[in-house]
Coordinates of C-alpha atoms in Angstrom, one line a residue:
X1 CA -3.5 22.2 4.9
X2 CA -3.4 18.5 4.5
X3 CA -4.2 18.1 1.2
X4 CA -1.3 20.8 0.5
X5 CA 1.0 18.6 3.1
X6 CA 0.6 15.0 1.7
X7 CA 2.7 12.8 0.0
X8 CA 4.2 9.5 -0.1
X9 CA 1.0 6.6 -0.8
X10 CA -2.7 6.5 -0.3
X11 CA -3.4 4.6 2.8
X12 CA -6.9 4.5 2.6
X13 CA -8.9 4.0 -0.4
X14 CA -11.7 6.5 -0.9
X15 CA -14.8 7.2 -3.1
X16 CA -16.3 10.6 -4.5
X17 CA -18.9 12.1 -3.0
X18 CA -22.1 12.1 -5.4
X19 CA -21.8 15.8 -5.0
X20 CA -18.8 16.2 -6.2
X21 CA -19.1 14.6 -9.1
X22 CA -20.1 17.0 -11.7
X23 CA -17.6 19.6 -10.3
X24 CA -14.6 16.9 -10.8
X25 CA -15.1 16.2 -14.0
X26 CA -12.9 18.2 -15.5
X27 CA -10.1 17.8 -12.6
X28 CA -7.6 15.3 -15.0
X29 CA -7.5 13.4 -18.2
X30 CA -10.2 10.4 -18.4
X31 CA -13.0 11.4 -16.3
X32 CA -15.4 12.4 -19.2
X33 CA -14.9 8.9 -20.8
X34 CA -15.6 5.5 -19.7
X35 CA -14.0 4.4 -16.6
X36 CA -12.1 1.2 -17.4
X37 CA -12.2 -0.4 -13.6
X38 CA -14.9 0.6 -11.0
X39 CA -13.6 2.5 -8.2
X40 CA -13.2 0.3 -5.1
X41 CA -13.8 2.2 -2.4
X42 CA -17.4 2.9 -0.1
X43 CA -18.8 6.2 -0.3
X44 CA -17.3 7.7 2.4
X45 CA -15.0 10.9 0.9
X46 CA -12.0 10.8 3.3
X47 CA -9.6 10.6 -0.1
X48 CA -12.2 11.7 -2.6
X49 CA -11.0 11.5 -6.2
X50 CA -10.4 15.2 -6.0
X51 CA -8.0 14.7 -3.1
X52 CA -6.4 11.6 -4.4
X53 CA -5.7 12.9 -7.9
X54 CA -4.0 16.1 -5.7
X55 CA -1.8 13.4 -3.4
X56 CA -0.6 11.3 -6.5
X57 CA 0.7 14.0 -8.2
X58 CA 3.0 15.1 -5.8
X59 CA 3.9 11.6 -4.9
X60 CA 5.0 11.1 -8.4
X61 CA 7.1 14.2 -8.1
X62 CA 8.4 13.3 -4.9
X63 CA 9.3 9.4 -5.7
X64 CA 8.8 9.2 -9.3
X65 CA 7.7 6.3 -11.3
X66 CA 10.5 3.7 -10.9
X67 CA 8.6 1.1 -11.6
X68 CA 7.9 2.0 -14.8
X69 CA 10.7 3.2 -15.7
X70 CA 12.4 -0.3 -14.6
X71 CA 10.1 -2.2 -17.0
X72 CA 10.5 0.8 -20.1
X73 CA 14.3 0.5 -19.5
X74 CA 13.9 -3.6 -19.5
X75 CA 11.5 -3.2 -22.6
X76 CA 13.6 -1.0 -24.5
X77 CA 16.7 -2.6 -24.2
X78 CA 17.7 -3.9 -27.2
X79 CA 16.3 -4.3 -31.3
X80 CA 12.6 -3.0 -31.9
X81 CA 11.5 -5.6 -33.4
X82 CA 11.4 -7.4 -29.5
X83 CA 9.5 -4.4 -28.4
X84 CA 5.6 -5.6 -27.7
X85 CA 4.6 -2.2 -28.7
X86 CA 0.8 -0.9 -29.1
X87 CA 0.7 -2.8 -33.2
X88 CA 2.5 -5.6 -32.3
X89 CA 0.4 -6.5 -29.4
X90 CA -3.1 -5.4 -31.5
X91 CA -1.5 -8.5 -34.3
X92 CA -1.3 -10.7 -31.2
X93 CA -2.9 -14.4 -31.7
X94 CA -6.2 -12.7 -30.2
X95 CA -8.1 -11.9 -27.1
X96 CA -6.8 -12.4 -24.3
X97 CA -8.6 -15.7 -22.4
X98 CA -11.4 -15.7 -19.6
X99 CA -9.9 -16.1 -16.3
X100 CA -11.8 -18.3 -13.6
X101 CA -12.5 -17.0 -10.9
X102 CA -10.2 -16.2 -8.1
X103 CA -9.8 -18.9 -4.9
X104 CA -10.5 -17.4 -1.7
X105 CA -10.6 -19.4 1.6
X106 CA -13.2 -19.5 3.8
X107 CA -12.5 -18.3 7.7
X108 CA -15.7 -20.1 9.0
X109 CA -15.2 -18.5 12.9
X110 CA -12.5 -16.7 14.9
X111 CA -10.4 -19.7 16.4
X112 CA -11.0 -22.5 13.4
X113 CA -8.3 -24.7 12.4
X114 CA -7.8 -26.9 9.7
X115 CA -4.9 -28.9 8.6
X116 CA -2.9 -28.7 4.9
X117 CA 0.1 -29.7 3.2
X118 CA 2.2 -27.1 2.4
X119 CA 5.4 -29.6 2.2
X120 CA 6.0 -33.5 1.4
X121 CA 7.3 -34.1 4.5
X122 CA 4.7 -33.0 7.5
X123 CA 1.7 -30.6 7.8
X124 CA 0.6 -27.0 8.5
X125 CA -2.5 -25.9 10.6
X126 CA -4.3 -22.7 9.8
X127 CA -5.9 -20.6 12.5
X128 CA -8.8 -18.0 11.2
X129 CA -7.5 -15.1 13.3
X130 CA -10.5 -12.7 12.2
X131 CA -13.8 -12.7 9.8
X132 CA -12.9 -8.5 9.0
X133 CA -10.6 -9.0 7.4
X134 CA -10.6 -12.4 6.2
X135 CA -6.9 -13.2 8.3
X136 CA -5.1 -16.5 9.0
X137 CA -2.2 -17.7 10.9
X138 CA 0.1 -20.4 10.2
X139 CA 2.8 -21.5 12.6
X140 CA 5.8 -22.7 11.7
X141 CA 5.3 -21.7 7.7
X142 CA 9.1 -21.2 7.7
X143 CA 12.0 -23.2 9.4
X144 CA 14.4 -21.6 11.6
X145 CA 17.2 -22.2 8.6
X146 CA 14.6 -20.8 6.0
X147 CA 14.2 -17.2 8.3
X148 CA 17.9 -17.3 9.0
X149 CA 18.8 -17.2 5.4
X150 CA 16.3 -15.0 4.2
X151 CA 18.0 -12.5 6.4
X152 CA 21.7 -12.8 5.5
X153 CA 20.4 -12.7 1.4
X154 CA 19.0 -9.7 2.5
X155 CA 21.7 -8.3 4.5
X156 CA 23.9 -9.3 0.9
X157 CA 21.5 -7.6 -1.2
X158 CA 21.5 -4.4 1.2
X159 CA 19.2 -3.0 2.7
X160 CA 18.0 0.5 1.8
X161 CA 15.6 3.0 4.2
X162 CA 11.7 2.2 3.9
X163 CA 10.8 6.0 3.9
X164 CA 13.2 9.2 2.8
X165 CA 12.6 12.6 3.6
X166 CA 11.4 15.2 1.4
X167 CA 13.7 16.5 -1.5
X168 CA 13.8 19.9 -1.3
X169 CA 12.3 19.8 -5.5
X170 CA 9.5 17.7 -3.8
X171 CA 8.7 21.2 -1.2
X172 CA 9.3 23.3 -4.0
X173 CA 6.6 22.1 -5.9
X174 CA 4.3 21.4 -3.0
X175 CA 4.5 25.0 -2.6
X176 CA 3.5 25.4 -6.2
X177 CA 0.6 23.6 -6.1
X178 CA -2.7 24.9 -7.8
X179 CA -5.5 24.1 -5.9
X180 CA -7.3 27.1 -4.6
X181 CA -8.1 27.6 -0.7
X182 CA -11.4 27.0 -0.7
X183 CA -11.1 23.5 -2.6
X184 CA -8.5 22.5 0.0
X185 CA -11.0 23.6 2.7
X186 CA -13.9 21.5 0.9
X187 CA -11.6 18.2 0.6
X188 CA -10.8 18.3 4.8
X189 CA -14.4 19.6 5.6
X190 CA -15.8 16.1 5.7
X191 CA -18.7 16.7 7.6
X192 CA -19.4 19.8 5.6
X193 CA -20.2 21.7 9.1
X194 CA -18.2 24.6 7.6
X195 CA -15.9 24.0 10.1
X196 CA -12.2 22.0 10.5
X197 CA -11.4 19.4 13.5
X198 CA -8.4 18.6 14.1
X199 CA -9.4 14.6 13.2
X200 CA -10.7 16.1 9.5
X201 CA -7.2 17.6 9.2
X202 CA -5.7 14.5 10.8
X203 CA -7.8 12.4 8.4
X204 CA -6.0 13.6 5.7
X205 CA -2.3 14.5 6.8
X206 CA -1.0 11.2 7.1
X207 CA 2.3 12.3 5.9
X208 CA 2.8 15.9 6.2
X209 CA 6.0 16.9 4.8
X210 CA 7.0 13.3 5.8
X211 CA 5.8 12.8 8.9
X212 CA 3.0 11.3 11.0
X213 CA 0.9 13.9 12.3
X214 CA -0.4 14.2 15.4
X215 CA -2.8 16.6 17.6
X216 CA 0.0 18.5 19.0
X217 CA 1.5 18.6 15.6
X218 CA -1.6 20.4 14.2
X219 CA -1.7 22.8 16.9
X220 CA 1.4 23.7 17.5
X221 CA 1.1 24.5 13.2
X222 CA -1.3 26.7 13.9
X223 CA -0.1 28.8 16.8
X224 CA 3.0 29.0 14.6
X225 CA 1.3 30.2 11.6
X226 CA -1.0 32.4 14.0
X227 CA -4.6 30.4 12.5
X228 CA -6.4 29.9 14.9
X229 CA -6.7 32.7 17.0
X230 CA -9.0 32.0 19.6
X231 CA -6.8 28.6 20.2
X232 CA -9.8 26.3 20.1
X233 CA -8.1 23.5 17.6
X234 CA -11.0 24.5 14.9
X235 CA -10.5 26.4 11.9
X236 CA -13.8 27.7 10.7
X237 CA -13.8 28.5 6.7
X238 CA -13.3 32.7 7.4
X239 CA -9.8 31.6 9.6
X240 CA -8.6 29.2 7.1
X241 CA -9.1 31.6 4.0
X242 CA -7.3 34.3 5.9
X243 CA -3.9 31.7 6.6
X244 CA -1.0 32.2 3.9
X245 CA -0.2 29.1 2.7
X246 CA 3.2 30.2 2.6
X247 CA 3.7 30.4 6.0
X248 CA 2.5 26.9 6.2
X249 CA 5.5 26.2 3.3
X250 CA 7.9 27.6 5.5
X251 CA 6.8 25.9 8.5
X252 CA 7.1 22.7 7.3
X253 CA 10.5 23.2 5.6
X254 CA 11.9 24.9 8.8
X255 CA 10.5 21.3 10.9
X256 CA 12.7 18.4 9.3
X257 CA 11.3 15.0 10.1
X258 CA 13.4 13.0 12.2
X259 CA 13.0 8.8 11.7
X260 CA 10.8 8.3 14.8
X261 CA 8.4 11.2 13.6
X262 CA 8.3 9.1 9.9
X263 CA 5.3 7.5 8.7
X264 CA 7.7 4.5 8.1
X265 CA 10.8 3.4 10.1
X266 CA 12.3 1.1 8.9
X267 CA 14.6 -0.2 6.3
X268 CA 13.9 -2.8 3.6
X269 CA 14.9 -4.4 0.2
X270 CA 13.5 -7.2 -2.4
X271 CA 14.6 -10.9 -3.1
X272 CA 14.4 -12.5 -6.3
X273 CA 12.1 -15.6 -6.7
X274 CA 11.9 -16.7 -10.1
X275 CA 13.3 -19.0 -12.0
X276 CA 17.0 -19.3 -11.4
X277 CA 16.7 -18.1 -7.6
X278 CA 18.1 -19.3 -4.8
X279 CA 16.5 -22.8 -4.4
X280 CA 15.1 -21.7 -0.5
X281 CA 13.0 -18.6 -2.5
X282 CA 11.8 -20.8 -5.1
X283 CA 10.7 -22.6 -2.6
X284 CA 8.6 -20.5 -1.0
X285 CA 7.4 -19.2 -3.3
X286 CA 6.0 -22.8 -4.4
X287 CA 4.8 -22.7 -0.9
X288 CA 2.9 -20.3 -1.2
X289 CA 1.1 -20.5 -4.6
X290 CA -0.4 -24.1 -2.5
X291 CA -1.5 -21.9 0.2
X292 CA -3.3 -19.5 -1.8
X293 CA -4.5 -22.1 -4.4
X294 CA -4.5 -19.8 -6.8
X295 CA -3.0 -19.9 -10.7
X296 CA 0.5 -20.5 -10.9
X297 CA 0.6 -17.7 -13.5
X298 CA -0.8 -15.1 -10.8
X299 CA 1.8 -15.9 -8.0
X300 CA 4.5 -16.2 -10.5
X301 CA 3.6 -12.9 -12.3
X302 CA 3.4 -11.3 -8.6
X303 CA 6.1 -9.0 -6.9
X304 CA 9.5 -11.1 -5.4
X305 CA 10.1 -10.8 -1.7
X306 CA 10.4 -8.0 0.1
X307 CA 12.6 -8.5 3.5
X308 CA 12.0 -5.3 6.6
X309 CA 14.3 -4.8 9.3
X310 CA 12.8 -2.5 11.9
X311 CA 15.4 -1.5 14.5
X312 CA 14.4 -0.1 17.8
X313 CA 12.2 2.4 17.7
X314 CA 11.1 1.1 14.1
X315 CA 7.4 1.3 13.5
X316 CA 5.0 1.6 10.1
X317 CA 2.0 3.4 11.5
X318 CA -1.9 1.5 10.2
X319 CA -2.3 1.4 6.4
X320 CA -3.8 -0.3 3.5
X321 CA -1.7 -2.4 1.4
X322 CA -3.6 -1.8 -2.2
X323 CA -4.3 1.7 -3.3
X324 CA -7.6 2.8 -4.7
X325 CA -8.0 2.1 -8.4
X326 CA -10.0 5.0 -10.0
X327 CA -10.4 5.8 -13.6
X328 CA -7.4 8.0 -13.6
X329 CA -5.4 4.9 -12.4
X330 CA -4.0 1.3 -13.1
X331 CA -2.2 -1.1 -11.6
X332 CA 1.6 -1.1 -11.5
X333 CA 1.8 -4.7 -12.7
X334 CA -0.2 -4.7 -15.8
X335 CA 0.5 -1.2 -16.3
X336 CA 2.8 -1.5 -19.6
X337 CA 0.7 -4.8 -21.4
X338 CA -2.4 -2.9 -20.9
X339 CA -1.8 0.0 -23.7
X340 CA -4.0 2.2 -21.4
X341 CA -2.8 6.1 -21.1
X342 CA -3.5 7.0 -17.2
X343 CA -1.8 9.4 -15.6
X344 CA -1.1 7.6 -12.3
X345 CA -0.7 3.8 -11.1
X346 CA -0.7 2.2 -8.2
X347 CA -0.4 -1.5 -6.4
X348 CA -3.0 -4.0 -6.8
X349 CA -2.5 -6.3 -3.6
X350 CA -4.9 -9.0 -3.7
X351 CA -3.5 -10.7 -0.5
X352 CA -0.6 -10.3 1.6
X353 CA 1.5 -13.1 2.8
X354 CA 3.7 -11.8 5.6
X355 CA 6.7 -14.1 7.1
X356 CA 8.0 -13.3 10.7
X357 CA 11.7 -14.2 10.4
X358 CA 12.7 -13.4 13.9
X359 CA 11.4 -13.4 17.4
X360 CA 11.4 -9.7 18.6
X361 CA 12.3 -8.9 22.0
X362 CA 10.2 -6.0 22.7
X363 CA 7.0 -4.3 20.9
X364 CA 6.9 -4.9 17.2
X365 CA 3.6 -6.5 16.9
X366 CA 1.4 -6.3 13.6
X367 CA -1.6 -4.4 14.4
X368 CA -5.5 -4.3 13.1
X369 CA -7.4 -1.8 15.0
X370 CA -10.8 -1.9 13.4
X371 CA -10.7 -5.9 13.1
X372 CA -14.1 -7.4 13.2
X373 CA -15.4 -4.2 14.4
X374 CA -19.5 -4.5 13.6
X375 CA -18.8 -1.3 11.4
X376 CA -16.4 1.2 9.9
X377 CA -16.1 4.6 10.0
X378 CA -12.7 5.8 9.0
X379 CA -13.7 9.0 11.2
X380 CA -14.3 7.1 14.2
X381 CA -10.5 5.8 14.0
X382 CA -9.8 9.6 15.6
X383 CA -11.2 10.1 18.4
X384 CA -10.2 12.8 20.9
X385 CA -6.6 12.2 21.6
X386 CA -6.3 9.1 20.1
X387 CA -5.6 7.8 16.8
X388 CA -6.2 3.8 16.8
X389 CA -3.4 4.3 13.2
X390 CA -1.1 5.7 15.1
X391 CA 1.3 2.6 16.3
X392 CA 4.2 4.5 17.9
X393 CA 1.1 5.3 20.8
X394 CA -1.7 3.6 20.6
X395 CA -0.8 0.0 19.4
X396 CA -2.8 -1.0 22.8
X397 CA -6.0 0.0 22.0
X398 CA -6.2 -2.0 18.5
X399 CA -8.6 -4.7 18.5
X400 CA -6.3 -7.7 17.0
X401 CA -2.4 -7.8 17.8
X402 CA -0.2 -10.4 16.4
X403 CA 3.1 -10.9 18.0
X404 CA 5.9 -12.4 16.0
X405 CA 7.5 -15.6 16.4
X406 CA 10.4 -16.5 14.2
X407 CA 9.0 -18.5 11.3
X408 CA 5.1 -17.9 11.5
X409 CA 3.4 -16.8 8.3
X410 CA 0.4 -14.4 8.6
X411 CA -2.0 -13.8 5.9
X412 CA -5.0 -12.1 4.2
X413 CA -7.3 -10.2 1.8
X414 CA -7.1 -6.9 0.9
X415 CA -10.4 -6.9 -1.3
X416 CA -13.3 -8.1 -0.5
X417 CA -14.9 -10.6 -3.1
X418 CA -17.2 -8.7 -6.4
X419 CA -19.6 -11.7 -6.3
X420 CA -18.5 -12.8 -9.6
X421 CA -15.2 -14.6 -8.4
X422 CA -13.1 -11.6 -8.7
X423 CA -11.7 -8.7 -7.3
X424 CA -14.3 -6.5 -5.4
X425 CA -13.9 -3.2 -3.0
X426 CA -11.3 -2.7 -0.6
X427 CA -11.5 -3.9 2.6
X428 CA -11.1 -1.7 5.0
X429 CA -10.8 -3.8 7.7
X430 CA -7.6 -4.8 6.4
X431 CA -6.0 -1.6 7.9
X432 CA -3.1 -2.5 10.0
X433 CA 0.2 -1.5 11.1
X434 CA 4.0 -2.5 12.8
X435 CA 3.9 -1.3 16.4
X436 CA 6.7 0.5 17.9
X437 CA 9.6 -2.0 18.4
X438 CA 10.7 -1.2 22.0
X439 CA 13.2 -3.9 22.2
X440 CA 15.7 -6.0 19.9
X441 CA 15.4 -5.7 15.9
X442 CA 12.5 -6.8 14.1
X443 CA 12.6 -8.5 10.6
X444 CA 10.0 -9.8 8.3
X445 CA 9.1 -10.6 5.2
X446 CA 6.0 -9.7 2.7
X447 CA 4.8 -12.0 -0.4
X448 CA 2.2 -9.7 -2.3
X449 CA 0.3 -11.7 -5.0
X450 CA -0.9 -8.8 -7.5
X451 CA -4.3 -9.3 -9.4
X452 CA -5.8 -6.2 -11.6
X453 CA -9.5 -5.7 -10.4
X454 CA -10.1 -5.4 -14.4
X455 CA -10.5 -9.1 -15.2
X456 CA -9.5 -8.6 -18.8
X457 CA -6.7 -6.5 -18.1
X458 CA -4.9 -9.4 -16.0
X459 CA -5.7 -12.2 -18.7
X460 CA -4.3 -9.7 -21.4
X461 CA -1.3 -9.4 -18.6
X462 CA -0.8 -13.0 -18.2
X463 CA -1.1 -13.4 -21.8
X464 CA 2.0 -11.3 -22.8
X465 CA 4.0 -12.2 -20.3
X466 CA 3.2 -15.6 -21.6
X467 CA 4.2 -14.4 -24.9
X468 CA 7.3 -13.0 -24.0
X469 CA 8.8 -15.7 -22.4
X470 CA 7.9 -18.1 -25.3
X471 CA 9.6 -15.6 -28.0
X472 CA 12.7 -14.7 -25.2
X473 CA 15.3 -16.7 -27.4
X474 CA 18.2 -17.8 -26.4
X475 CA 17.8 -15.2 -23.4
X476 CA 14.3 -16.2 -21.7
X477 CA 14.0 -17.2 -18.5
X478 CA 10.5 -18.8 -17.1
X479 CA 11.1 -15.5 -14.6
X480 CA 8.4 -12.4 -15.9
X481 CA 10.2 -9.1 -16.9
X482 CA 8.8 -7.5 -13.7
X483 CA 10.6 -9.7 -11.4
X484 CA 13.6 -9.4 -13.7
X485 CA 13.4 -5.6 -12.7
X486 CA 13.0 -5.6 -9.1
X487 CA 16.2 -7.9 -9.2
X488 CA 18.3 -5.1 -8.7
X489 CA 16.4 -2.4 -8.0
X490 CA 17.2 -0.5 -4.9
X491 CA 14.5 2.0 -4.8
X492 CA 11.4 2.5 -2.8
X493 CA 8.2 1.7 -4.9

């Protein structure tokens, strides 16, 4: 049921079961040849490779790829001869250069502080908030005037909604998916008991046809669809084989998801900061490549601002901000430089930098609900009645909450280090989420600084973008071509 149900992003990044293996091998193009990243995930099988490559490709059908169709159209546009095509790029002055490794700073205990300078004229103190993730908080990273501004370039730009509903091309092929019964029942069975709990099917139907799930949701399916007979909220293999997934189809199409029932409520759109920008988002940006000490080329050649208004009622329920990176994927940003041919692609969020640009009257806060928990169990996040993701309900019951205050700047990893000064495996601590806002409106901002877990692919990134803006003409700007794109774009990525 889920796997047939999802669509929209991967929350949770997820690693094949050793099992499973031999019998994926021949579930998409690439898996019989070299993988050219390591997946990042643990081995825990919630979104196994099998399941992922099923999610993505209905995502793709349901949101398409704008993004690379943003940086084709930009690439395209105009003579060949400025096209960095596959033999242009193989005549290039060479290999692309060694990166060093990436800065990361060290959280030392809950409660430390320690005092920068983010600005000429006064200082900044950073508070480690938690160890799991590695999170910090910085008051007053933003001015009043700074958060007030942000806003109204937003409210110019215009702001578009976070989430849509499902087209109904996206249902029609969701309901002409190939995946037999059986595989579907294998993917949710993650304790392989030969039975379904509703927390396995919960697990794995974060977005149904668009909405958050919940235990009633599930069982209210059922009685509906008339699966499980004996009403007991398990499906053993025998019921589920007998269920038309048809009936499920119709179901879902006849049960339109209303805003509050969306994974995501809110509404949101992206500010330019390169070169030529509005001198307050050059300057944060400036601000924030001395706060992550890392390369200038890796925060310039990372995605402009993205501004989120969450009304009353608004709410983005406990996610992951990176997606898992698996052979049969890449990252969006170095997607087009790296000459690769992968069938899906997905964001490579190093950190997150988020900017509260208001103070919120009511509810709104940003949520961790496993952080610094000894361990992690994704299956342990559903327990019962409660599902510590869900932030419309149980935003109490989350370990770390951080309110909002107009101008405070919360950051931290989304990977954990590889031991080599790069990229490593997903933290999965790092889940969070915007709780319900009961109160008032809600706006913020995100900073994402984008690093490809394949060192060489993000030199040979870095290179050509390097490249391009020396061999621009007349035309260059020190802005990247990605930046260029999200300019105008008024789509959700």
């Amino acid at each position: 049921v889920a796997a047939t149900a999802a669509a929209g992003e991967a929350s949770s990044p997820q690693w094949a079961p050793p099992e499973h293996r031999r019998e994926r091998a021949a579930a998409g193009p690439g898996e019989g040849e070299d993988a050219p990243v390591r997946p990042l995930c643990k081995p825990r099988g919630i979104c196994s490779r099998a399941y992922f490559l099923v999610l993505m490709v209905f995502v793709h059908l349901y949101l398409g790829n704008v993004l690379a169709l943003l940086l084709f159209v930009h690439y395209s546009n105009g003579d060949e001869s400025t096209d960095p095509g596959p033999q242009r790029r193989a005549q290039g002055p060479g290999p692309a250069p060694t990166l060093g490794p990436l800065t990361r700073l060290e959280g030392i205990k809950v409660g430390h502080e320690r005092k920068v300078q983010l600005v000429t004229d006064g200082d900044h103190f950073i508070r480690t908030l938690s160890l799991k993730p590695l999170l910090f908080e910085i008051p007053g990273f933003l001015t009043d005037e700074e958060c007030r501004l942000i806003i109204q370039l937003a409210q110019l730009k215009g702001l578009q909604r976070s989430q849509i509903l499902p087209t109904e091309e996206y249902e029609e092929a969701m309901s002409t998916m190939q995946v037999s019964q059986l595989d579907l029942f294998r993917l949710l069975d993650q304790n392989r008991d030969g039975r379904l709990q509703l927390r396995e099917v919960l697990a794995q139907t974060r977005l149904g046809n668009g909405r958050w799930m919940t235990p009633e949701n599930i069982q209210e399916m059922y009685a509906a669809i008339k699966a499980d007979p004996d009403g007991d909220g398990v499906l053993s293999l025998q019921e589920f084989s007998n269920m038309d997934l048809r009936d499920f189809h119709k179901y879902m199409r006849s049960h339109k998801a209303e805003s509050s029932e969306l994974v995501r409520n809110s509404h949101h759109t992206w500010l330019y900061q390169g070169e030529g920008a509005h001198h307050v988002m050059r300057a944060i940006r400036q601000r924030v490549l001395r706060l992550t000490r890392l390369s200038p080329e890796i925060v310039e050649l990372s995605e402009p601002l993205q501004v989120v208004r969450y009304g009353e009622g608004g709410h983005y329920h406990a996610h992951v901000d990176s997606g898992p990176v698996y052979p049969e994927t890449i990252c969006s940003h170095t997607k087009l430089v790296a000459n690769e041919s992968v069938p899906f692609e997905t964001s490579c969020r190093y950190m997150t930098v988020l900017f509260y640009l208001n103070n919120v009257t009511g509810g709104g806060e940003t949520v961790f609900p496993v952080a610094d928990n000894r361990t992690y169990d994704e299956m342990s996040l559903i327990q019962d009645d409660v599902d510590l993701r869900d932030t419309r309900r149980h935003c109490d019951k989350g370990n770390l909450r951080v309110k909002p205050r107009q101008g405070t700047a919360v950051f931290w990893y989304n990977y954990l280090p590889d031991g080599q000064g790069w990229v490593g495996d997903v933290d999965d601590y790092s889940l969070h989420g915007g709780c319900l806002v009961t109160r008032g409106t809600k706006w913020i901002a995100n900073n994402w600084i984008n690093v490809d877990p394949s060192r060489a692919r993000q030199a040979l990134f870095q290179q050509e973008m390097a490249r391009l803006a020396r061999e621009g003409g007349a035309d260059s700007q020190a802005e990247w071509a990605l930046d260029r794109a999200y300019r105008d774009a008024r789509v959700e990525l």
